[in-house]
């Protein structure tokens, strides 16, 4: 059985509520008054409710009418968005774009790109920003749950269906809270060994992979582990002395300057870690192409080299 609530009926109710009378609504809709009256009467009859009452010359919504109007306006707005999205797809613009930002990155440059996108393109593309961790970022792309990944790290999946662009390289530093016992040991030796570090709990960011084998990085085999969901949690945990670990220098410059975290020299060579932007080959959507081009314009904003 079809619903008595149609787009046409919702437009009539909205016009009456906005204009204050049936006659004014008819004029705004380019209809004769009898057509507006008939639409409302038929809707009231089918629903078994009264939608408007007269107050002088004005037609005022009843409580039932207010519910219909509030929910109905959401439906009208949704149909307008749907129509616009349909036109966009015909022109080559995706209706939705999902961008995964790996937790290693500060997301602010992505928001800068997004602000430019809305300003320059002006399309009604629904953009979704998600956070990924380690292999989980790659998994979202390979499983078709993301259109673009920004900040994914090695190892790059052996997939011929993925375009990969190195954005920059991240320098990691080993840090602890200022009152951690390793600080005193470092003062005595000037250099920490793997055995020194293994005696203390490591804080690690949990890989967000669901189907793929999780990846762990910069964790010594004998360390006990505190697992957290994001880099922000890892930074906070280490500031609170809950464990030790490696952190990307560009994410903790303020904490280092304020003495909330202390860098310690370790007997280990740490080469900068490459991070990538990646997307599926064959995806010709204009929104994705805009963001890929944006990565090339702004890639040095994603990681600042301050060492």
PDB file of C-alpha atoms in Angstrom:
ATOM      1  CA  UNK A   1       0.000   0.000   0.000  1.00  0.00           C
ATOM      2  CA  UNK A   2       1.427   3.356  -1.027  1.00  0.00           C
ATOM      3  CA  UNK A   3       1.933   6.075   1.564  1.00  0.00           C
ATOM      4  CA  UNK A   4      -0.381   9.108   1.479  1.00  0.00           C
ATOM      5  CA  UNK A   5       2.655  11.264   2.287  1.00  0.00           C
ATOM      6  CA  UNK A   6       4.083  12.288  -1.075  1.00  0.00           C
ATOM      7  CA  UNK A   7       6.752  14.806  -2.025  1.00  0.00           C
ATOM      8  CA  UNK A   8       4.019  16.981  -3.511  1.00  0.00           C
ATOM      9  CA  UNK A   9       2.015  16.913  -0.284  1.00  0.00           C
ATOM     10  CA  UNK A  10       5.071  17.771   1.808  1.00  0.00           C
ATOM     11  CA  UNK A  11       5.861  20.720  -0.463  1.00  0.00           C
ATOM     12  CA  UNK A  12       2.290  22.011  -0.022  1.00  0.00           C
ATOM     13  CA  UNK A  13       2.427  21.693   3.785  1.00  0.00           C
ATOM     14  CA  UNK A  14       5.820  23.412   3.847  1.00  0.00           C
ATOM     15  CA  UNK A  15       4.562  26.282   1.673  1.00  0.00           C
ATOM     16  CA  UNK A  16       1.472  26.855   3.853  1.00  0.00           C
ATOM     17  CA  UNK A  17       3.570  26.843   7.035  1.00  0.00           C
ATOM     18  CA  UNK A  18       6.090  29.248   5.498  1.00  0.00           C
ATOM     19  CA  UNK A  19       3.588  31.659   3.900  1.00  0.00           C
ATOM     20  CA  UNK A  20       0.924  31.545   6.614  1.00  0.00           C
ATOM     21  CA  UNK A  21      -2.125  30.842   4.449  1.00  0.00           C
ATOM     22  CA  UNK A  22      -3.464  28.515   1.785  1.00  0.00           C
ATOM     23  CA  UNK A  23      -3.832  31.390  -0.688  1.00  0.00           C
ATOM     24  CA  UNK A  24      -0.251  32.594  -0.220  1.00  0.00           C
ATOM     25  CA  UNK A  25       1.045  29.030  -0.534  1.00  0.00           C
ATOM     26  CA  UNK A  26      -0.929  28.567  -3.771  1.00  0.00           C
ATOM     27  CA  UNK A  27       0.611  31.730  -5.182  1.00  0.00           C
ATOM     28  CA  UNK A  28       4.145  30.606  -4.222  1.00  0.00           C
ATOM     29  CA  UNK A  29       3.572  27.195  -5.806  1.00  0.00           C
ATOM     30  CA  UNK A  30       1.920  28.661  -8.921  1.00  0.00           C
ATOM     31  CA  UNK A  31      -1.296  26.769  -8.230  1.00  0.00           C
ATOM     32  CA  UNK A  32      -4.937  27.673  -7.786  1.00  0.00           C
ATOM     33  CA  UNK A  33      -6.072  27.777  -4.129  1.00  0.00           C
ATOM     34  CA  UNK A  34      -8.502  24.895  -4.638  1.00  0.00           C
ATOM     35  CA  UNK A  35      -5.603  22.618  -5.605  1.00  0.00           C
ATOM     36  CA  UNK A  36      -3.766  23.391  -2.356  1.00  0.00           C
ATOM     37  CA  UNK A  37      -6.935  22.910  -0.290  1.00  0.00           C
ATOM     38  CA  UNK A  38      -7.646  19.574  -1.981  1.00  0.00           C
ATOM     39  CA  UNK A  39      -4.115  18.279  -1.349  1.00  0.00           C
ATOM     40  CA  UNK A  40      -4.275  19.092   2.362  1.00  0.00           C
ATOM     41  CA  UNK A  41      -7.829  17.752   2.778  1.00  0.00           C
ATOM     42  CA  UNK A  42      -6.918  14.491   1.084  1.00  0.00           C
ATOM     43  CA  UNK A  43      -3.787  14.115   3.221  1.00  0.00           C
ATOM     44  CA  UNK A  44      -5.712  14.812   6.432  1.00  0.00           C
ATOM     45  CA  UNK A  45      -8.385  12.306   5.456  1.00  0.00           C
ATOM     46  CA  UNK A  46      -5.907   9.544   4.657  1.00  0.00           C
ATOM     47  CA  UNK A  47      -3.847  10.138   7.806  1.00  0.00           C
ATOM     48  CA  UNK A  48      -6.901  10.669  10.033  1.00  0.00           C
ATOM     49  CA  UNK A  49      -5.477  13.874  11.547  1.00  0.00           C
ATOM     50  CA  UNK A  50      -5.969  17.636  11.378  1.00  0.00           C
ATOM     51  CA  UNK A  51      -2.862  19.423  10.118  1.00  0.00           C
ATOM     52  CA  UNK A  52      -3.913  23.103  10.216  1.00  0.00           C
ATOM     53  CA  UNK A  53      -6.241  25.282  12.255  1.00  0.00           C
ATOM     54  CA  UNK A  54      -7.345  28.834  11.559  1.00  0.00           C
ATOM     55  CA  UNK A  55      -6.135  31.731  13.724  1.00  0.00           C
ATOM     56  CA  UNK A  56      -7.668  34.825  12.187  1.00  0.00           C
ATOM     57  CA  UNK A  57      -6.444  34.944   8.628  1.00  0.00           C
ATOM     58  CA  UNK A  58      -3.515  32.652   9.260  1.00  0.00           C
ATOM     59  CA  UNK A  59      -3.366  28.876   8.923  1.00  0.00           C
ATOM     60  CA  UNK A  60      -1.383  27.460  11.849  1.00  0.00           C
ATOM     61  CA  UNK A  61      -0.017  23.952  12.176  1.00  0.00           C
ATOM     62  CA  UNK A  62      -1.464  21.620  14.787  1.00  0.00           C
ATOM     63  CA  UNK A  63       0.937  19.468  16.866  1.00  0.00           C
ATOM     64  CA  UNK A  64       0.424  16.651  14.352  1.00  0.00           C
ATOM     65  CA  UNK A  65       1.130  19.090  11.542  1.00  0.00           C
ATOM     66  CA  UNK A  66       4.339  20.242  13.225  1.00  0.00           C
ATOM     67  CA  UNK A  67       5.630  16.653  13.360  1.00  0.00           C
ATOM     68  CA  UNK A  68       4.815  16.155   9.703  1.00  0.00           C
ATOM     69  CA  UNK A  69       6.503  19.435   8.765  1.00  0.00           C
ATOM     70  CA  UNK A  70       9.697  18.821  10.755  1.00  0.00           C
ATOM     71  CA  UNK A  71      10.215  15.303   9.421  1.00  0.00           C
ATOM     72  CA  UNK A  72       8.922  16.244   5.993  1.00  0.00           C
ATOM     73  CA  UNK A  73      11.472  19.021   5.562  1.00  0.00           C
ATOM     74  CA  UNK A  74      14.236  16.506   6.170  1.00  0.00           C
ATOM     75  CA  UNK A  75      12.763  14.344   3.420  1.00  0.00           C
ATOM     76  CA  UNK A  76      12.520  17.315   1.054  1.00  0.00           C
ATOM     77  CA  UNK A  77      16.142  18.250   1.730  1.00  0.00           C
ATOM     78  CA  UNK A  78      17.211  14.637   1.187  1.00  0.00           C
ATOM     79  CA  UNK A  79      15.450  14.490  -2.181  1.00  0.00           C
ATOM     80  CA  UNK A  80      17.161  17.723  -3.218  1.00  0.00           C
ATOM     81  CA  UNK A  81      20.552  16.266  -2.255  1.00  0.00           C
ATOM     82  CA  UNK A  82      19.732  13.061  -4.109  1.00  0.00           C
ATOM     83  CA  UNK A  83      18.823  14.997  -7.255  1.00  0.00           C
ATOM     84  CA  UNK A  84      22.045  16.999  -7.049  1.00  0.00           C
ATOM     85  CA  UNK A  85      24.136  13.863  -6.490  1.00  0.00           C
ATOM     86  CA  UNK A  86      22.502  12.214  -9.484  1.00  0.00           C
ATOM     87  CA  UNK A  87      23.424  15.186 -11.673  1.00  0.00           C
ATOM     88  CA  UNK A  88      26.981  15.141 -10.267  1.00  0.00           C
ATOM     89  CA  UNK A  89      27.504  11.461 -11.085  1.00  0.00           C
ATOM     90  CA  UNK A  90      26.449  12.167 -14.660  1.00  0.00           C
ATOM     91  CA  UNK A  91      29.155  14.852 -14.778  1.00  0.00           C
ATOM     92  CA  UNK A  92      31.808  12.519 -13.329  1.00  0.00           C
ATOM     93  CA  UNK A  93      31.666  13.618  -9.670  1.00  0.00           C
ATOM     94  CA  UNK A  94      31.253  10.907  -7.028  1.00  0.00           C
ATOM     95  CA  UNK A  95      28.315  11.193  -4.663  1.00  0.00           C
ATOM     96  CA  UNK A  96      30.596  10.099  -1.810  1.00  0.00           C
ATOM     97  CA  UNK A  97      34.350  10.028  -1.169  1.00  0.00           C
ATOM     98  CA  UNK A  98      35.974   8.211   1.768  1.00  0.00           C
ATOM     99  CA  UNK A  99      39.427   9.404   2.840  1.00  0.00           C
ATOM    100  CA  UNK A 100      41.399   7.423   5.429  1.00  0.00           C
ATOM    101  CA  UNK A 101      44.026   9.386   7.349  1.00  0.00           C
ATOM    102  CA  UNK A 102      46.540   7.160   9.106  1.00  0.00           C
ATOM    103  CA  UNK A 103      46.967   7.920  12.792  1.00  0.00           C
ATOM    104  CA  UNK A 104      50.649   8.760  12.221  1.00  0.00           C
ATOM    105  CA  UNK A 105      49.601  12.090  10.710  1.00  0.00           C
ATOM    106  CA  UNK A 106      48.184  15.261  12.134  1.00  0.00           C
ATOM    107  CA  UNK A 107      44.829  15.481  10.286  1.00  0.00           C
ATOM    108  CA  UNK A 108      44.936  19.288   9.991  1.00  0.00           C
ATOM    109  CA  UNK A 109      46.402  19.319   6.437  1.00  0.00           C
ATOM    110  CA  UNK A 110      43.518  17.124   5.294  1.00  0.00           C
ATOM    111  CA  UNK A 111      41.064  19.662   6.703  1.00  0.00           C
ATOM    112  CA  UNK A 112      42.952  22.380   4.857  1.00  0.00           C
ATOM    113  CA  UNK A 113      42.492  20.402   1.642  1.00  0.00           C
ATOM    114  CA  UNK A 114      38.835  19.800   2.437  1.00  0.00           C
ATOM    115  CA  UNK A 115      38.233  23.513   2.977  1.00  0.00           C
ATOM    116  CA  UNK A 116      39.777  24.239  -0.427  1.00  0.00           C
ATOM    117  CA  UNK A 117      37.690  21.463  -1.984  1.00  0.00           C
ATOM    118  CA  UNK A 118      34.432  22.916  -0.727  1.00  0.00           C
ATOM    119  CA  UNK A 119      35.468  26.425  -1.759  1.00  0.00           C
ATOM    120  CA  UNK A 120      36.833  25.656  -5.231  1.00  0.00           C
ATOM    121  CA  UNK A 121      34.650  22.785  -6.364  1.00  0.00           C
ATOM    122  CA  UNK A 122      31.382  23.630  -4.664  1.00  0.00           C
ATOM    123  CA  UNK A 123      30.006  20.156  -5.359  1.00  0.00           C
ATOM    124  CA  UNK A 124      27.677  18.336  -3.019  1.00  0.00           C
ATOM    125  CA  UNK A 125      30.088  15.417  -2.632  1.00  0.00           C
ATOM    126  CA  UNK A 126      29.695  13.723   0.732  1.00  0.00           C
ATOM    127  CA  UNK A 127      33.218  13.367   2.134  1.00  0.00           C
ATOM    128  CA  UNK A 128      33.883  10.900   4.943  1.00  0.00           C
ATOM    129  CA  UNK A 129      37.106  11.105   6.955  1.00  0.00           C
ATOM    130  CA  UNK A 130      38.205   7.970   8.787  1.00  0.00           C
ATOM    131  CA  UNK A 131      41.241   7.096  10.877  1.00  0.00           C
ATOM    132  CA  UNK A 132      43.346   4.044  10.103  1.00  0.00           C
ATOM    133  CA  UNK A 133      46.261   2.421  11.875  1.00  0.00           C
ATOM    134  CA  UNK A 134      49.138   0.590  10.161  1.00  0.00           C
ATOM    135  CA  UNK A 135      47.823  -2.305   8.052  1.00  0.00           C
ATOM    136  CA  UNK A 136      44.252  -1.233   8.726  1.00  0.00           C
ATOM    137  CA  UNK A 137      44.692   1.776   6.447  1.00  0.00           C
ATOM    138  CA  UNK A 138      45.765  -0.440   3.558  1.00  0.00           C
ATOM    139  CA  UNK A 139      42.987  -2.908   4.318  1.00  0.00           C
ATOM    140  CA  UNK A 140      40.268  -0.264   3.972  1.00  0.00           C
ATOM    141  CA  UNK A 141      41.628   0.704   0.560  1.00  0.00           C
ATOM    142  CA  UNK A 142      42.114  -2.827  -0.763  1.00  0.00           C
ATOM    143  CA  UNK A 143      38.702  -3.965   0.490  1.00  0.00           C
ATOM    144  CA  UNK A 144      36.991  -1.067  -1.294  1.00  0.00           C
ATOM    145  CA  UNK A 145      35.943   0.718   1.894  1.00  0.00           C
ATOM    146  CA  UNK A 146      38.101   3.760   1.151  1.00  0.00           C
ATOM    147  CA  UNK A 147      38.863   5.770  -1.981  1.00  0.00           C
ATOM    148  CA  UNK A 148      42.055   7.417  -0.747  1.00  0.00           C
ATOM    149  CA  UNK A 149      44.540   6.668   2.040  1.00  0.00           C
ATOM    150  CA  UNK A 150      46.867   9.368   3.342  1.00  0.00           C
ATOM    151  CA  UNK A 151      49.812   8.540   5.588  1.00  0.00           C
ATOM    152  CA  UNK A 152      49.965   4.763   5.171  1.00  0.00           C
ATOM    153  CA  UNK A 153      53.365   3.273   5.959  1.00  0.00           C
ATOM    154  CA  UNK A 154      55.454   0.292   4.877  1.00  0.00           C
ATOM    155  CA  UNK A 155      55.008  -2.418   3.911  1.00  0.00           C
ATOM    156  CA  UNK A 156      53.174  -1.365   0.758  1.00  0.00           C
ATOM    157  CA  UNK A 157      50.807  -4.181  -0.335  1.00  0.00           C
ATOM    158  CA  UNK A 158      51.911  -6.146  -3.380  1.00  0.00           C
ATOM    159  CA  UNK A 159      48.862  -5.127  -5.397  1.00  0.00           C
ATOM    160  CA  UNK A 160      48.954  -4.119  -9.029  1.00  0.00           C
ATOM    161  CA  UNK A 161      45.621  -2.383  -8.566  1.00  0.00           C
ATOM    162  CA  UNK A 162      46.911   0.405  -6.301  1.00  0.00           C
ATOM    163  CA  UNK A 163      48.595   3.703  -7.155  1.00  0.00           C
ATOM    164  CA  UNK A 164      51.087   4.775  -4.491  1.00  0.00           C
ATOM    165  CA  UNK A 165      52.776   8.135  -3.987  1.00  0.00           C
ATOM    166  CA  UNK A 166      55.348   8.791  -1.278  1.00  0.00           C
ATOM    167  CA  UNK A 167      54.312  11.928   0.609  1.00  0.00           C
ATOM    168  CA  UNK A 168      57.273  12.304   2.923  1.00  0.00           C
ATOM    169  CA  UNK A 169      59.447  10.525   5.494  1.00  0.00           C
ATOM    170  CA  UNK A 170      58.798  10.520   9.222  1.00  0.00           C
ATOM    171  CA  UNK A 171      61.591  10.598  11.791  1.00  0.00           C
ATOM    172  CA  UNK A 172      60.796   8.627  14.960  1.00  0.00           C
ATOM    173  CA  UNK A 173      62.374   9.332  18.349  1.00  0.00           C
ATOM    174  CA  UNK A 174      62.418   7.230  21.500  1.00  0.00           C
ATOM    175  CA  UNK A 175      60.782   9.166  24.337  1.00  0.00           C
ATOM    176  CA  UNK A 176      59.654   8.692  27.931  1.00  0.00           C
ATOM    177  CA  UNK A 177      58.033  10.789  30.630  1.00  0.00           C
ATOM    178  CA  UNK A 178      60.499  13.006  32.572  1.00  0.00           C
ATOM    179  CA  UNK A 179      60.199  10.947  35.780  1.00  0.00           C
ATOM    180  CA  UNK A 180      60.706   7.572  34.089  1.00  0.00           C
ATOM    181  CA  UNK A 181      63.605   5.435  35.472  1.00  0.00           C
ATOM    182  CA  UNK A 182      65.205   5.289  32.032  1.00  0.00           C
ATOM    183  CA  UNK A 183      65.948   9.019  32.258  1.00  0.00           C
ATOM    184  CA  UNK A 184      68.342   8.467  35.147  1.00  0.00           C
ATOM    185  CA  UNK A 185      69.929   5.461  33.454  1.00  0.00           C
ATOM    186  CA  UNK A 186      70.412   7.521  30.302  1.00  0.00           C
ATOM    187  CA  UNK A 187      72.186  10.224  32.312  1.00  0.00           C
ATOM    188  CA  UNK A 188      74.645   7.598  33.530  1.00  0.00           C
ATOM    189  CA  UNK A 189      75.310   5.798  30.250  1.00  0.00           C
ATOM    190  CA  UNK A 190      74.411   8.330  27.538  1.00  0.00           C
ATOM    191  CA  UNK A 191      73.052   5.496  25.409  1.00  0.00           C
ATOM    192  CA  UNK A 192      70.334   2.928  26.079  1.00  0.00           C
ATOM    193  CA  UNK A 193      70.529  -0.630  24.822  1.00  0.00           C
ATOM    194  CA  UNK A 194      67.762  -2.937  23.662  1.00  0.00           C
ATOM    195  CA  UNK A 195      68.115  -4.842  26.939  1.00  0.00           C
ATOM    196  CA  UNK A 196      67.634  -1.624  28.951  1.00  0.00           C
ATOM    197  CA  UNK A 197      64.399  -0.830  27.148  1.00  0.00           C
ATOM    198  CA  UNK A 198      62.959  -4.361  27.234  1.00  0.00           C
ATOM    199  CA  UNK A 199      62.620  -4.126  31.007  1.00  0.00           C
ATOM    200  CA  UNK A 200      59.812  -1.583  30.661  1.00  0.00           C
ATOM    201  CA  UNK A 201      56.308  -1.592  29.244  1.00  0.00           C
ATOM    202  CA  UNK A 202      55.915  -0.359  25.674  1.00  0.00           C
ATOM    203  CA  UNK A 203      52.933   1.689  24.516  1.00  0.00           C
ATOM    204  CA  UNK A 204      51.816   0.626  21.043  1.00  0.00           C
ATOM    205  CA  UNK A 205      49.073   1.752  18.706  1.00  0.00           C
ATOM    206  CA  UNK A 206      46.771  -1.139  17.915  1.00  0.00           C
ATOM    207  CA  UNK A 207      46.601  -2.074  14.217  1.00  0.00           C
ATOM    208  CA  UNK A 208      43.069  -1.392  12.958  1.00  0.00           C
ATOM    209  CA  UNK A 209      43.107  -4.353  10.545  1.00  0.00           C
ATOM    210  CA  UNK A 210      40.065  -6.606  10.756  1.00  0.00           C
ATOM    211  CA  UNK A 211      40.721  -9.304   8.161  1.00  0.00           C
ATOM    212  CA  UNK A 212      44.443  -8.852   7.567  1.00  0.00           C
ATOM    213  CA  UNK A 213      47.268  -9.903   9.855  1.00  0.00           C
ATOM    214  CA  UNK A 214      48.001  -7.005  12.259  1.00  0.00           C
ATOM    215  CA  UNK A 215      51.331  -5.202  12.035  1.00  0.00           C
ATOM    216  CA  UNK A 216      53.502  -4.129  14.971  1.00  0.00           C
ATOM    217  CA  UNK A 217      56.400  -1.701  14.641  1.00  0.00           C
ATOM    218  CA  UNK A 218      59.341  -0.641  16.819  1.00  0.00           C
ATOM    219  CA  UNK A 219      58.486  -3.056  19.638  1.00  0.00           C
ATOM    220  CA  UNK A 220      61.132  -5.324  21.171  1.00  0.00           C
ATOM    221  CA  UNK A 221      60.114  -8.954  21.534  1.00  0.00           C
ATOM    222  CA  UNK A 222      60.434  -9.211  25.325  1.00  0.00           C
ATOM    223  CA  UNK A 223      58.592  -5.989  26.198  1.00  0.00           C
ATOM    224  CA  UNK A 224      55.239  -6.027  27.931  1.00  0.00           C
ATOM    225  CA  UNK A 225      52.731  -3.950  26.001  1.00  0.00           C
ATOM    226  CA  UNK A 226      49.974  -1.412  26.597  1.00  0.00           C
ATOM    227  CA  UNK A 227      47.828  -1.277  23.440  1.00  0.00           C
ATOM    228  CA  UNK A 228      45.967   1.946  22.574  1.00  0.00           C
ATOM    229  CA  UNK A 229      43.688   2.874  19.638  1.00  0.00           C
ATOM    230  CA  UNK A 230      45.446   5.911  18.168  1.00  0.00           C
ATOM    231  CA  UNK A 231      48.648   7.924  18.161  1.00  0.00           C
ATOM    232  CA  UNK A 232      47.007  10.622  20.293  1.00  0.00           C
ATOM    233  CA  UNK A 233      46.303   7.988  22.955  1.00  0.00           C
ATOM    234  CA  UNK A 234      49.901   6.744  22.707  1.00  0.00           C
ATOM    235  CA  UNK A 235      51.290  10.244  23.236  1.00  0.00           C
ATOM    236  CA  UNK A 236      49.030  10.781  26.264  1.00  0.00           C
ATOM    237  CA  UNK A 237      49.892   7.372  27.722  1.00  0.00           C
ATOM    238  CA  UNK A 238      53.615   8.043  27.464  1.00  0.00           C
ATOM    239  CA  UNK A 239      53.240  11.508  28.965  1.00  0.00           C
ATOM    240  CA  UNK A 240      51.501   9.841  31.914  1.00  0.00           C
ATOM    241  CA  UNK A 241      54.410   7.442  32.372  1.00  0.00           C
ATOM    242  CA  UNK A 242      52.400   4.352  31.449  1.00  0.00           C
ATOM    243  CA  UNK A 243      55.080   3.078  29.102  1.00  0.00           C
ATOM    244  CA  UNK A 244      57.855   3.906  26.671  1.00  0.00           C
ATOM    245  CA  UNK A 245      58.082   3.971  22.915  1.00  0.00           C
ATOM    246  CA  UNK A 246      58.896   5.609  19.636  1.00  0.00           C
ATOM    247  CA  UNK A 247      56.881   8.602  18.451  1.00  0.00           C
ATOM    248  CA  UNK A 248      57.007  10.653  15.231  1.00  0.00           C
ATOM    249  CA  UNK A 249      58.942  13.823  15.944  1.00  0.00           C
ATOM    250  CA  UNK A 250      56.550  16.082  14.044  1.00  0.00           C
ATOM    251  CA  UNK A 251      53.673  15.056  16.343  1.00  0.00           C
ATOM    252  CA  UNK A 252      55.401  15.818  19.655  1.00  0.00           C
ATOM    253  CA  UNK A 253      57.381  19.026  19.100  1.00  0.00           C
ATOM    254  CA  UNK A 254      55.231  20.910  21.636  1.00  0.00           C
ATOM    255  CA  UNK A 255      55.471  18.105  24.219  1.00  0.00           C
ATOM    256  CA  UNK A 256      59.257  18.003  23.823  1.00  0.00           C
ATOM    257  CA  UNK A 257      59.537  21.775  24.167  1.00  0.00           C
ATOM    258  CA  UNK A 258      57.416  21.743  27.335  1.00  0.00           C
ATOM    259  CA  UNK A 259      59.350  18.856  28.854  1.00  0.00           C
ATOM    260  CA  UNK A 260      56.340  16.544  28.934  1.00  0.00           C
ATOM    261  CA  UNK A 261      58.355  13.984  26.998  1.00  0.00           C
ATOM    262  CA  UNK A 262      62.104  13.400  27.078  1.00  0.00           C
ATOM    263  CA  UNK A 263      64.036  12.020  24.058  1.00  0.00           C
ATOM    264  CA  UNK A 264      66.661   9.385  24.853  1.00  0.00           C
ATOM    265  CA  UNK A 265      69.513   8.077  22.716  1.00  0.00           C
ATOM    266  CA  UNK A 266      69.316   4.369  21.963  1.00  0.00           C
ATOM    267  CA  UNK A 267      71.725   1.870  20.428  1.00  0.00           C
ATOM    268  CA  UNK A 268      69.662   1.517  17.274  1.00  0.00           C
ATOM    269  CA  UNK A 269      69.761   3.151  13.857  1.00  0.00           C
ATOM    270  CA  UNK A 270      66.406   4.718  13.028  1.00  0.00           C
ATOM    271  CA  UNK A 271      65.998   5.591   9.387  1.00  0.00           C
ATOM    272  CA  UNK A 272      63.103   7.911   8.498  1.00  0.00           C
ATOM    273  CA  UNK A 273      59.926   5.994   7.671  1.00  0.00           C
ATOM    274  CA  UNK A 274      58.287   6.706   4.302  1.00  0.00           C
ATOM    275  CA  UNK A 275      54.565   7.450   4.321  1.00  0.00           C
ATOM    276  CA  UNK A 276      52.287   7.252   1.315  1.00  0.00           C
ATOM    277  CA  UNK A 277      49.148   8.416  -0.347  1.00  0.00           C
ATOM    278  CA  UNK A 278      47.365   5.601  -2.152  1.00  0.00           C
ATOM    279  CA  UNK A 279      44.275   5.021  -4.248  1.00  0.00           C
ATOM    280  CA  UNK A 280      42.810   2.361  -6.519  1.00  0.00           C
ATOM    281  CA  UNK A 281      43.738   2.328 -10.196  1.00  0.00           C
ATOM    282  CA  UNK A 282      40.787   2.800 -12.493  1.00  0.00           C
ATOM    283  CA  UNK A 283      38.982   5.153 -10.136  1.00  0.00           C
ATOM    284  CA  UNK A 284      38.329   8.100 -12.438  1.00  0.00           C
ATOM    285  CA  UNK A 285      36.097  10.121 -10.129  1.00  0.00           C
ATOM    286  CA  UNK A 286      36.743  13.852 -10.260  1.00  0.00           C
ATOM    287  CA  UNK A 287      36.635  14.247  -6.471  1.00  0.00           C
ATOM    288  CA  UNK A 288      39.343  11.620  -5.979  1.00  0.00           C
ATOM    289  CA  UNK A 289      41.470  13.222  -8.694  1.00  0.00           C
ATOM    290  CA  UNK A 290      41.074  16.606  -7.002  1.00  0.00           C
ATOM    291  CA  UNK A 291      42.372  15.218  -3.700  1.00  0.00           C
ATOM    292  CA  UNK A 292      45.261  13.363  -5.365  1.00  0.00           C
ATOM    293  CA  UNK A 293      46.300  16.601  -7.048  1.00  0.00           C
ATOM    294  CA  UNK A 294      45.871  18.312  -3.672  1.00  0.00           C
ATOM    295  CA  UNK A 295      48.344  15.896  -2.086  1.00  0.00           C
ATOM    296  CA  UNK A 296      50.923  16.966  -4.634  1.00  0.00           C
ATOM    297  CA  UNK A 297      50.260  20.634  -3.892  1.00  0.00           C
ATOM    298  CA  UNK A 298      50.399  20.247  -0.122  1.00  0.00           C
ATOM    299  CA  UNK A 299      52.492  17.152   0.535  1.00  0.00           C
ATOM    300  CA  UNK A 300      55.120  19.004   2.596  1.00  0.00           C
ATOM    301  CA  UNK A 301      52.422  20.193   5.004  1.00  0.00           C
ATOM    302  CA  UNK A 302      51.710  16.635   6.101  1.00  0.00           C
ATOM    303  CA  UNK A 303      55.070  16.155   7.773  1.00  0.00           C
ATOM    304  CA  UNK A 304      57.318  19.048   8.719  1.00  0.00           C
ATOM    305  CA  UNK A 305      61.009  18.192   8.922  1.00  0.00           C
ATOM    306  CA  UNK A 306      62.179  19.859  12.122  1.00  0.00           C
ATOM    307  CA  UNK A 307      65.151  17.723  13.051  1.00  0.00           C
TER     308      UNK A 307
END
